Amino acid sequence: MPPARIANYLQAEQAIDRIRPDADPNAVASLLVGACFHAAFLRYYAEGPTATAAPRATAEALTRSVVRPHLPLSASHGQ
């Protein structure tokens, strides 16, 4: 998914107060895509063309780590 589509989604979430107003959706999207690409690249580098996909938990952990700091304070507690 291109960073622009993710940024558009984050902007829509920001418009309904699910993402902090001071968050930069373009930067968050770029960081998320970059982290996922890096993880995929390392798997390919280590395992070659037959590399398996990363576990879903890897993508979920990357997403939480990149997005959670941009959630409203009340939404980011206890997750």
PDB file of C-alpha atoms in Angstrom:
ATOM      1  CA  MET A   1       0.000   0.000   0.000  1.00  0.00           C
ATOM      2  CA  PRO A   2       1.544   3.354  -0.990  1.00  0.00           C
ATOM      3  CA  PRO A   3       2.283   5.769   1.863  1.00  0.00           C
ATOM      4  CA  ALA A   4      -0.186   8.298   0.403  1.00  0.00           C
ATOM      5  CA  ARG A   5      -3.124   5.919   0.912  1.00  0.00           C
ATOM      6  CA  ILE A   6      -2.105   5.282   4.493  1.00  0.00           C
ATOM      7  CA  ALA A   7      -1.636   9.016   5.049  1.00  0.00           C
ATOM      8  CA  ASN A   8      -5.133   9.658   3.666  1.00  0.00           C
ATOM      9  CA  TYR A   9      -6.544   7.074   6.075  1.00  0.00           C
ATOM     10  CA  LEU A  10      -4.673   8.676   8.988  1.00  0.00           C
ATOM     11  CA  GLN A  11      -5.953  12.130   7.966  1.00  0.00           C
ATOM     12  CA  ALA A  12      -9.521  10.782   7.991  1.00  0.00           C
ATOM     13  CA  GLU A  13      -8.909   9.337  11.468  1.00  0.00           C
ATOM     14  CA  GLN A  14      -7.449  12.677  12.527  1.00  0.00           C
ATOM     15  CA  ALA A  15     -10.596  14.461  11.332  1.00  0.00           C
ATOM     16  CA  ILE A  16     -12.688  12.396  13.759  1.00  0.00           C
ATOM     17  CA  ASP A  17     -10.217  12.832  16.627  1.00  0.00           C
ATOM     18  CA  ARG A  18      -8.785   9.307  16.601  1.00  0.00           C
ATOM     19  CA  ILE A  19      -5.311  10.638  15.773  1.00  0.00           C
ATOM     20  CA  ARG A  20      -3.800  13.597  17.595  1.00  0.00           C
ATOM     21  CA  PRO A  21      -4.090  16.908  15.742  1.00  0.00           C
ATOM     22  CA  ASP A  22      -0.330  17.512  15.993  1.00  0.00           C
ATOM     23  CA  ALA A  23       0.516  14.215  14.240  1.00  0.00           C
ATOM     24  CA  ASP A  24       1.884  14.394  10.696  1.00  0.00           C
ATOM     25  CA  PRO A  25      -0.019  11.707   8.743  1.00  0.00           C
ATOM     26  CA  ASN A  26       2.489  11.753   5.881  1.00  0.00           C
ATOM     27  CA  ALA A  27       5.434  11.219   8.215  1.00  0.00           C
ATOM     28  CA  VAL A  28       3.640   8.478  10.181  1.00  0.00           C
ATOM     29  CA  ALA A  29       2.702   6.698   6.931  1.00  0.00           C
ATOM     30  CA  SER A  30       6.264   6.920   5.620  1.00  0.00           C
ATOM     31  CA  LEU A  31       7.678   5.569   8.873  1.00  0.00           C
ATOM     32  CA  LEU A  32       5.231   2.666   8.866  1.00  0.00           C
ATOM     33  CA  VAL A  33       5.851   1.715   5.237  1.00  0.00           C
ATOM     34  CA  GLY A  34       9.603   2.109   5.720  1.00  0.00           C
ATOM     35  CA  ALA A  35       9.618  -0.149   8.778  1.00  0.00           C
ATOM     36  CA  CYS A  36       7.595  -2.824   6.978  1.00  0.00           C
ATOM     37  CA  PHE A  37       9.786  -2.611   3.878  1.00  0.00           C
ATOM     38  CA  HIS A  38      12.921  -2.899   5.997  1.00  0.00           C
ATOM     39  CA  ALA A  39      11.594  -5.990   7.787  1.00  0.00           C
ATOM     40  CA  ALA A  40      10.669  -7.595   4.446  1.00  0.00           C
ATOM     41  CA  PHE A  41      14.052  -6.703   2.942  1.00  0.00           C
ATOM     42  CA  LEU A  42      15.914  -8.297   5.835  1.00  0.00           C
ATOM     43  CA  ARG A  43      13.858 -11.497   5.530  1.00  0.00           C
ATOM     44  CA  TYR A  44      14.586 -11.636   1.802  1.00  0.00           C
ATOM     45  CA  TYR A  45      18.272 -10.880   2.379  1.00  0.00           C
ATOM     46  CA  ALA A  46      18.575 -13.656   4.978  1.00  0.00           C
ATOM     47  CA  GLU A  47      16.400 -16.284   3.274  1.00  0.00           C
ATOM     48  CA  GLY A  48      16.480 -15.416  -0.427  1.00  0.00           C
ATOM     49  CA  PRO A  49      13.595 -15.616  -2.890  1.00  0.00           C
ATOM     50  CA  THR A  50      11.946 -18.420  -0.937  1.00  0.00           C
ATOM     51  CA  ALA A  51      11.602 -16.274   2.192  1.00  0.00           C
ATOM     52  CA  THR A  52       8.312 -16.688   3.963  1.00  0.00           C
ATOM     53  CA  ALA A  53       6.115 -13.749   4.843  1.00  0.00           C
ATOM     54  CA  ALA A  54       6.693 -12.197   8.235  1.00  0.00           C
ATOM     55  CA  PRO A  55       4.234 -13.261  10.904  1.00  0.00           C
ATOM     56  CA  ARG A  56       1.185 -11.043  11.261  1.00  0.00           C
ATOM     57  CA  ALA A  57       2.392 -10.234  14.778  1.00  0.00           C
ATOM     58  CA  THR A  58       5.419  -8.480  13.268  1.00  0.00           C
ATOM     59  CA  ALA A  59       3.246  -6.105  11.228  1.00  0.00           C
ATOM     60  CA  GLU A  60       0.977  -5.524  14.212  1.00  0.00           C
ATOM     61  CA  ALA A  61       3.930  -4.696  16.475  1.00  0.00           C
ATOM     62  CA  LEU A  62       5.396  -2.285  13.925  1.00  0.00           C
ATOM     63  CA  THR A  63       2.021  -0.596  13.463  1.00  0.00           C
ATOM     64  CA  ARG A  64       1.461  -0.228  17.214  1.00  0.00           C
ATOM     65  CA  SER A  65       4.960   1.161  17.720  1.00  0.00           C
ATOM     66  CA  VAL A  66       4.628   3.753  14.972  1.00  0.00           C
ATOM     67  CA  VAL A  67       0.979   4.772  15.447  1.00  0.00           C
ATOM     68  CA  ARG A  68       0.414   4.555  19.221  1.00  0.00           C
ATOM     69  CA  PRO A  69       2.346   7.765  20.053  1.00  0.00           C
ATOM     70  CA  HIS A  70      -0.064   9.639  17.783  1.00  0.00           C
ATOM     71  CA  LEU A  71      -3.272   8.418  19.394  1.00  0.00           C
ATOM     72  CA  PRO A  72      -5.181  10.721  21.718  1.00  0.00           C
ATOM     73  CA  LEU A  73      -3.943  10.236  25.264  1.00  0.00           C
ATOM     74  CA  SER A  74      -7.175   8.563  26.411  1.00  0.00           C
ATOM     75  CA  ALA A  75      -7.003   5.979  23.582  1.00  0.00           C
ATOM     76  CA  SER A  76      -3.365   5.001  24.066  1.00  0.00           C
ATOM     77  CA  HIS A  77      -3.557   3.901  27.712  1.00  0.00           C
ATOM     78  CA  GLY A  78      -3.608   0.224  28.505  1.00  0.00           C
ATOM     79  CA  GLN A  79      -2.978  -1.045  24.969  1.00  0.00           C
TER      80      GLN A  79
END
